[in-house]
Each structure stands twice: as C-alpha cells, then as structure tokens.
C-alpha cells in the first residue's frame, strides 16, 4: 500500500504511533492471533488491547473475525496490509487527486442469480427467500445486503475523469463473504471480479460468517444466517491487479478501457469455478463495516491517460 503526507492518511500514521500497536503488527505478520493472546504477550488487559486493535482496524491495517472455540467466542486478528510505502514528496510532486463515490448494494444494473439467494433492506426482507424474481423488485434499490449461490451482479458508475487527466489507481472496497445454507465459517468460494468486461482476477472467500452478530446488523436479522463479511480492497494499477496488496493478476489499467464514460464492475461465482460457494455482499447498516461499495480513483490533473486514445 502506498501512502503520502496528505491528511487522508492521518489515521494510518496515528495507528502506527504506538509501541504496543507496532508489536501487534509484528506478532500477526505471519499468523492470526486472538485479542486475548495479544494482550497476554504485551502484558496488558484484554480491554486495553481491544482499544489498540480497534485503532489498527479502523485504519484498515488489520482485519478481525469472531471465532467460536471450545464453547467461547474470541476475536482473532490478521494483517490486512503487508507493506506500506510512504511517498514524502508524492502529494506535492504529482498533485495527486482522488475522486470517490459510494454505490449502495441494491443499485446493481444487471444480475443473474441462483438459490440460495435473497435481498433485504435495513428494515425487512424483500419478497421471500430463494426467489430470484425478488432481485427485480422496485424496492431493491433500498437493499443493503444480498446473497446468492451462483451467478453474478453488476454495478455501473459514471466516469468523471477527463481524458486529459492521468488515472494512477482504481481501488474498490466492499464487505463480502461466501454464501452457505445457514452458516458455515469454512465454506470456500472462488469469486471472480471483472471491470468493463475484462476479468481482473479471482479471490477465494474462506467462509460464511455468523457465529456472532455483525456490528451493524439490524436487530430483526435472524441469528442463524450470515452476519458479516471481510472488508476487501480490489486495486487496479498500471502494473497489475491486487487484492489487499496481494497481486492476483497482470491486468493493468491500460487493459480495462478506463476511457469509457461509465465503468462496469461484475462479481461472479460460476459452475466452472471450484469451489463455487456463493457470494454475500454487505452494505451500510449490515455486517462489520458501515459502508457500501466504494470506488476510489486516484489521478493526476494533467497528462495523457494510460487507458485513453
């Protein structure tokens, strides 16, 4: 992950400004550990360690999942960003700007889904379970969670970046998990991602999480179904495509026709992919991260666009 001295990265610098939090990063560099284990290793209480973990999580440096072990429920932490590069001159030298837009979960423009499937607003289920027709319901624009076993959903956003401007990076973040009947935290799903019809690569979701309630999941939501996902960051650069800084393909910006007036993002699970364990997408008001699908485009205000003509 590359950062600079702009104020948007201040939460990262603040999260790193602690001896204990640096110790936490070092300890979970190669394996996930529970908050209890981290507290014992650092000689602090679990309550104090939870505060440190929350700071790192809010900065997007680590991710946490709840696991049930021997009758107890524990929060386990793993490293989300394996490396940081600080560009001390980047913000001024390149005059880098950022355009960001958020797309609600229900604002898909095309879909094809198979049961198990469903869609819901923050207040109620839309239609009924396992009926793909509900994805056409006019109320679906208010949806903040959806799930399906096989198929795809597509989202479109307008491209406001001018031809004279140089796109450096496209980052798309979202909360996602697999889709199993009820709950199964060991339910693998190979999920493919495409931008403008070009497949960027795939990522394997480890499970369908639900042993504890999501932080933002509404009270009416049943306890015996999926509760939250993992916050993932899909990034396309000139050099290739990355998921949470791990390279997943050689597909770069010049290969995805970024000069279009609108971009199309597709998330898909097909029969051809194994394991095909479905998709659950969580938006604001559901899961552990109070956000929808966020597009973040970093660009220079001048120069030729790598994807342009």
Short mmCIF file of C-alpha atoms in Angstrom, two decimals:
data_model
loop_
_atom_site.label_atom_id
_atom_site.label_comp_id
_atom_site.label_asym_id
_atom_site.label_seq_id
_atom_site.Cartn_x
_atom_site.Cartn_y
_atom_site.Cartn_z
CA UNK A 1 0.00 0.00 0.00
CA UNK A 2 1.39 3.40 -0.99
CA UNK A 3 0.57 6.47 1.08
CA UNK A 4 1.75 10.06 1.18
CA UNK A 5 1.62 13.00 3.56
CA UNK A 6 -1.92 14.08 2.77
CA UNK A 7 -4.34 14.30 5.71
CA UNK A 8 -6.46 11.43 4.36
CA UNK A 9 -3.77 9.05 5.60
CA UNK A 10 -3.60 10.53 9.10
CA UNK A 11 -5.50 7.56 10.68
CA UNK A 12 -2.72 5.24 9.46
CA UNK A 13 0.04 7.37 10.99
CA UNK A 14 -1.91 7.63 14.25
CA UNK A 15 -2.46 3.88 14.36
CA UNK A 16 1.28 3.25 13.96
CA UNK A 17 2.26 5.79 16.65
CA UNK A 18 2.22 3.24 19.46
CA UNK A 19 4.76 0.69 20.68
CA UNK A 20 2.03 -1.82 21.53
CA UNK A 21 0.32 -1.48 18.16
CA UNK A 22 3.63 -1.98 16.37
CA UNK A 23 4.13 -5.12 18.47
CA UNK A 24 0.69 -6.34 17.43
CA UNK A 25 1.52 -5.89 13.75
CA UNK A 26 4.76 -7.81 14.20
CA UNK A 27 3.04 -10.69 16.02
CA UNK A 28 0.27 -11.16 13.46
CA UNK A 29 2.58 -10.72 10.49
CA UNK A 30 2.62 -14.47 9.75
CA UNK A 31 -0.37 -15.83 11.70
CA UNK A 32 -3.66 -14.67 13.18
CA UNK A 33 -3.91 -14.30 16.96
CA UNK A 34 -6.76 -13.62 19.34
CA UNK A 35 -7.09 -10.38 21.31
CA UNK A 36 -6.58 -12.44 24.46
CA UNK A 37 -3.29 -13.89 23.16
CA UNK A 38 -2.09 -10.45 22.08
CA UNK A 39 -2.96 -8.95 25.47
CA UNK A 40 -1.03 -11.64 27.32
CA UNK A 41 2.00 -11.26 25.04
CA UNK A 42 2.07 -7.46 25.51
CA UNK A 43 1.33 -7.57 29.25
CA UNK A 44 -1.89 -5.53 29.10
CA UNK A 45 -5.54 -6.27 29.83
CA UNK A 46 -7.87 -7.56 27.11
CA UNK A 47 -9.85 -4.30 27.35
CA UNK A 48 -6.76 -2.20 26.65
CA UNK A 49 -5.72 -4.49 23.80
CA UNK A 50 -9.19 -4.23 22.29
CA UNK A 51 -8.73 -0.44 22.08
CA UNK A 52 -5.39 -0.87 20.28
CA UNK A 53 -6.86 -3.46 17.91
CA UNK A 54 -9.80 -1.18 17.10
CA UNK A 55 -7.38 1.64 16.19
CA UNK A 56 -5.49 -0.62 13.77
CA UNK A 57 -8.72 -1.97 12.32
CA UNK A 58 -10.19 1.49 11.73
CA UNK A 59 -7.00 2.46 9.88
CA UNK A 60 -7.50 -0.53 7.57
CA UNK A 61 -4.22 -2.17 8.60
CA UNK A 62 -5.69 -5.32 10.14
CA UNK A 63 -8.93 -7.27 9.95
CA UNK A 64 -10.72 -9.14 12.74
CA UNK A 65 -13.15 -12.05 12.74
CA UNK A 66 -15.00 -13.72 15.59
CA UNK A 67 -14.42 -17.45 16.11
CA UNK A 68 -16.05 -19.89 18.48
CA UNK A 69 -13.58 -22.23 20.18
CA UNK A 70 -14.31 -24.72 22.97
CA UNK A 71 -17.59 -23.03 23.85
CA UNK A 72 -16.16 -19.49 23.90
CA UNK A 73 -16.14 -16.73 21.31
CA UNK A 74 -12.87 -14.91 20.57
CA UNK A 75 -11.80 -12.09 18.25
CA UNK A 76 -8.90 -13.09 16.00
CA UNK A 77 -6.73 -10.53 14.22
CA UNK A 78 -4.76 -10.84 10.99
CA UNK A 79 -2.65 -8.43 8.97
CA UNK A 80 -4.53 -6.80 6.09
CA UNK A 81 -1.74 -4.63 4.65
CA UNK A 82 1.59 -6.49 4.38
CA UNK A 83 3.62 -3.40 3.43
CA UNK A 84 3.48 0.39 3.43
CA UNK A 85 5.39 2.73 1.13
CA UNK A 86 5.46 6.38 2.23
CA UNK A 87 5.94 8.88 -0.59
CA UNK A 88 7.12 12.03 1.21
CA UNK A 89 7.11 14.10 -1.98
CA UNK A 90 4.27 12.38 -3.81
CA UNK A 91 1.39 14.61 -2.79
CA UNK A 92 3.11 17.80 -4.00
CA UNK A 93 5.15 16.39 -6.86
CA UNK A 94 2.27 14.71 -8.66
CA UNK A 95 -0.60 16.86 -7.36
CA UNK A 96 -2.47 13.61 -6.98
CA UNK A 97 -6.21 13.98 -6.58
CA UNK A 98 -8.86 11.49 -5.51
CA UNK A 99 -12.41 11.02 -6.72
CA UNK A 100 -14.54 8.79 -4.50
CA UNK A 101 -18.09 7.53 -4.89
CA UNK A 102 -20.18 5.02 -2.96
CA UNK A 103 -22.63 2.62 -4.63
CA UNK A 104 -25.38 1.07 -2.46
CA UNK A 105 -25.68 -2.73 -2.57
CA UNK A 106 -29.11 -2.59 -4.20
CA UNK A 107 -28.04 -0.33 -7.07
CA UNK A 108 -26.90 -3.16 -9.35
CA UNK A 109 -27.68 -2.72 -13.06
CA UNK A 110 -27.72 -6.39 -14.08
CA UNK A 111 -27.80 -9.78 -12.37
CA UNK A 112 -28.33 -13.49 -12.79
CA UNK A 113 -28.60 -15.44 -9.53
CA UNK A 114 -29.49 -18.93 -8.35
CA UNK A 115 -30.72 -20.05 -4.90
CA UNK A 116 -29.92 -20.00 -2.13
CA UNK A 117 -30.47 -16.27 -2.64
CA UNK A 118 -32.13 -13.24 -1.17
CA UNK A 119 -32.09 -9.49 -0.74
CA UNK A 120 -33.05 -7.21 2.16
CA UNK A 121 -33.25 -3.60 3.23
CA UNK A 122 -32.20 -2.42 6.70
CA UNK A 123 -35.79 -2.98 7.83
CA UNK A 124 -37.03 -6.16 6.13
CA UNK A 125 -36.58 -8.96 3.63
CA UNK A 126 -37.60 -8.06 0.06
CA UNK A 127 -40.04 -10.71 -1.15
CA UNK A 128 -39.09 -14.15 0.09
CA UNK A 129 -36.06 -16.39 0.42
CA UNK A 130 -34.64 -18.24 -2.60
CA UNK A 131 -36.72 -16.46 -5.24
CA UNK A 132 -34.52 -14.77 -7.89
CA UNK A 133 -37.51 -12.71 -9.04
CA UNK A 134 -37.15 -10.63 -5.87
CA UNK A 135 -33.95 -9.15 -7.34
CA UNK A 136 -36.24 -7.32 -9.79
CA UNK A 137 -38.47 -5.83 -7.10
CA UNK A 138 -38.52 -1.99 -7.36
CA UNK A 139 -37.65 -1.83 -3.66
CA UNK A 140 -34.30 -3.47 -4.37
CA UNK A 141 -32.70 -0.01 -4.73
CA UNK A 142 -33.05 0.26 -0.93
CA UNK A 143 -31.29 -3.08 -0.30
CA UNK A 144 -28.21 -3.19 1.89
CA UNK A 145 -27.47 -6.92 1.82
CA UNK A 146 -27.81 -9.59 -0.87
CA UNK A 147 -26.68 -13.16 -1.35
CA UNK A 148 -26.71 -15.94 -3.95
CA UNK A 149 -25.09 -19.33 -4.55
CA UNK A 150 -24.17 -18.96 -8.22
CA UNK A 151 -24.43 -16.17 -10.76
CA UNK A 152 -23.37 -12.52 -10.84
CA UNK A 153 -24.25 -8.93 -10.01
CA UNK A 154 -23.04 -5.88 -11.93
CA UNK A 155 -22.69 -2.27 -10.82
CA UNK A 156 -22.12 0.80 -13.00
CA UNK A 157 -20.60 4.15 -12.09
CA UNK A 158 -20.08 7.26 -14.26
CA UNK A 159 -16.50 8.07 -15.20
CA UNK A 160 -15.97 11.76 -14.47
CA UNK A 161 -12.19 11.66 -15.01
CA UNK A 162 -11.27 13.75 -18.04
CA UNK A 163 -9.29 12.40 -20.99
CA UNK A 164 -6.52 14.89 -20.16
CA UNK A 165 -6.18 13.50 -16.64
CA UNK A 166 -3.97 10.57 -15.74
CA UNK A 167 -5.55 7.76 -13.68
CA UNK A 168 -2.95 6.24 -11.36
CA UNK A 169 -5.03 3.73 -9.45
CA UNK A 170 -8.56 2.40 -9.06
CA UNK A 171 -9.45 0.97 -5.65
CA UNK A 172 -12.79 -0.73 -4.98
CA UNK A 173 -13.61 -1.74 -1.40
CA UNK A 174 -16.53 -3.84 -0.18
CA UNK A 175 -17.59 -6.23 2.59
CA UNK A 176 -18.03 -9.75 1.26
CA UNK A 177 -18.26 -13.41 2.29
CA UNK A 178 -19.36 -16.76 0.89
CA UNK A 179 -22.98 -17.96 0.89
CA UNK A 180 -23.77 -21.25 2.60
CA UNK A 181 -27.13 -22.60 3.73
CA UNK A 182 -27.45 -21.07 7.23
CA UNK A 183 -23.85 -20.54 8.49
CA UNK A 184 -20.57 -22.26 7.65
CA UNK A 185 -17.34 -20.47 8.54
CA UNK A 186 -15.32 -22.95 6.47
CA UNK A 187 -17.19 -22.59 3.18
CA UNK A 188 -14.79 -21.73 0.37
CA UNK A 189 -15.94 -19.74 -2.64
CA UNK A 190 -13.90 -18.72 -5.67
CA UNK A 191 -15.18 -15.27 -6.65
CA UNK A 192 -14.23 -13.61 -9.94
CA UNK A 193 -14.05 -9.83 -10.44
CA UNK A 194 -14.30 -8.01 -13.77
CA UNK A 195 -14.09 -4.36 -14.76
CA UNK A 196 -15.52 -3.18 -18.08
CA UNK A 197 -15.81 -6.77 -19.29
CA UNK A 198 -12.17 -7.61 -18.50
CA UNK A 199 -11.61 -10.22 -15.81
CA UNK A 200 -9.27 -8.78 -13.18
CA UNK A 201 -8.70 -11.99 -11.25
CA UNK A 202 -10.27 -14.05 -8.51
CA UNK A 203 -10.23 -14.31 -4.74
CA UNK A 204 -11.27 -17.26 -2.57
CA UNK A 205 -13.59 -16.33 0.29
CA UNK A 206 -12.85 -18.51 3.34
CA UNK A 207 -16.37 -18.80 4.73
CA UNK A 208 -19.87 -17.61 5.53
CA UNK A 209 -19.51 -15.89 8.90
CA UNK A 210 -22.20 -15.84 11.56
CA UNK A 211 -21.15 -17.18 14.95
CA UNK A 212 -21.53 -13.65 16.34
CA UNK A 213 -23.72 -10.78 15.17
CA UNK A 214 -22.31 -8.16 12.85
CA UNK A 215 -21.58 -4.80 14.47
CA UNK A 216 -24.14 -3.03 12.30
CA UNK A 217 -26.52 -5.89 11.53
CA UNK A 218 -30.07 -4.82 12.45
CA UNK A 219 -31.87 -6.47 15.36
CA UNK A 220 -34.57 -8.10 13.21
CA UNK A 221 -31.98 -10.10 11.25
CA UNK A 222 -32.05 -13.80 12.20
CA UNK A 223 -29.12 -15.12 14.23
CA UNK A 224 -28.81 -18.41 12.30
CA UNK A 225 -27.80 -16.79 8.99
CA UNK A 226 -24.70 -14.91 7.81
CA UNK A 227 -23.87 -11.86 9.89
CA UNK A 228 -20.80 -10.16 8.40
CA UNK A 229 -18.02 -10.44 5.85
CA UNK A 230 -14.43 -9.37 5.31
CA UNK A 231 -13.52 -5.91 4.09
CA UNK A 232 -11.62 -6.40 0.84
CA UNK A 233 -9.78 -3.86 -1.31
CA UNK A 234 -9.52 -4.62 -5.02
CA UNK A 235 -6.92 -2.36 -6.64
CA UNK A 236 -6.03 -1.89 -10.30
CA UNK A 237 -2.76 -0.11 -11.15
CA UNK A 238 -0.63 0.27 -14.26
CA UNK A 239 1.36 -2.79 -13.16
CA UNK A 240 -1.48 -5.19 -12.35
CA UNK A 241 -4.42 -6.04 -10.09
CA UNK A 242 -4.18 -6.61 -6.34
CA UNK A 243 -6.45 -7.81 -3.55
CA UNK A 244 -5.35 -6.29 -0.23
CA UNK A 245 -1.88 -5.65 -1.72
CA UNK A 246 -1.54 -9.28 -2.90
CA UNK A 247 -1.13 -9.49 -6.66
CA UNK A 248 -3.90 -11.56 -8.29
CA UNK A 249 -3.26 -10.87 -11.99
CA UNK A 250 -1.19 -8.92 -14.53
CA UNK A 251 -4.26 -7.00 -15.73
CA UNK A 252 -3.37 -3.30 -15.59
CA UNK A 253 -5.20 -0.03 -16.20
CA UNK A 254 -4.43 0.01 -19.93
CA UNK A 255 -6.30 -3.30 -20.33
CA UNK A 256 -9.67 -2.31 -18.82
CA UNK A 257 -10.76 0.55 -21.13
CA UNK A 258 -10.82 3.23 -18.45
CA UNK A 259 -11.58 5.92 -21.06
CA UNK A 260 -15.24 4.81 -21.13
CA UNK A 261 -17.94 7.22 -19.93
CA UNK A 262 -19.14 4.56 -17.49
CA UNK A 263 -17.47 1.62 -15.79
CA UNK A 264 -19.00 -1.76 -15.01
CA UNK A 265 -17.94 -3.90 -12.06
CA UNK A 266 -19.03 -7.56 -12.03
CA UNK A 267 -18.75 -10.02 -9.12
CA UNK A 268 -19.42 -13.62 -10.13
CA UNK A 269 -19.44 -17.23 -8.97
CA UNK A 270 -19.88 -19.76 -11.76
CA UNK A 271 -20.19 -23.53 -12.08
CA UNK A 272 -16.83 -23.54 -13.83
CA UNK A 273 -15.08 -22.28 -10.69
CA UNK A 274 -14.33 -24.61 -7.81
CA UNK A 275 -15.18 -24.21 -5.06
CA UNK A 276 -18.37 -22.35 -6.02
CA UNK A 277 -19.59 -21.31 -2.58
CA UNK A 278 -21.61 -18.22 -3.43
CA UNK A 279 -21.43 -14.53 -2.53
CA UNK A 280 -22.87 -12.37 0.24
CA UNK A 281 -22.46 -8.59 -0.11
CA UNK A 282 -22.96 -6.36 2.94
CA UNK A 283 -23.68 -2.65 2.64
CA UNK A 284 -24.06 0.16 5.14
CA UNK A 285 -26.25 -0.87 8.06
CA UNK A 286 -25.16 -4.51 7.84
CA UNK A 287 -22.09 -6.51 8.79
CA UNK A 288 -18.95 -5.20 10.48
CA UNK A 289 -18.18 -2.24 8.20
CA UNK A 290 -20.72 0.54 7.79
CA UNK A 291 -20.06 1.15 4.11
CA UNK A 292 -21.38 0.32 0.64
CA UNK A 293 -19.24 -0.46 -2.42
CA UNK A 294 -16.68 2.36 -2.51
CA UNK A 295 -14.84 3.36 -5.69
CA UNK A 296 -11.72 5.46 -5.09
CA UNK A 297 -9.89 6.78 -8.18
CA UNK A 298 -6.50 8.43 -7.78
CA UNK A 299 -5.41 10.63 -10.68
CA UNK A 300 -3.16 13.47 -11.83
CA UNK A 301 -5.00 16.54 -13.15
CA UNK A 302 -2.87 16.71 -16.31
CA UNK A 303 -1.15 14.46 -18.83
CA UNK A 304 -2.27 11.67 -21.11
CA UNK A 305 -4.49 8.94 -19.72
CA UNK A 306 -2.91 5.46 -19.91
CA UNK A 307 -6.30 3.99 -20.86
CA UNK A 308 -7.27 6.72 -23.33
CA UNK A 309 -6.98 7.00 -27.09
#
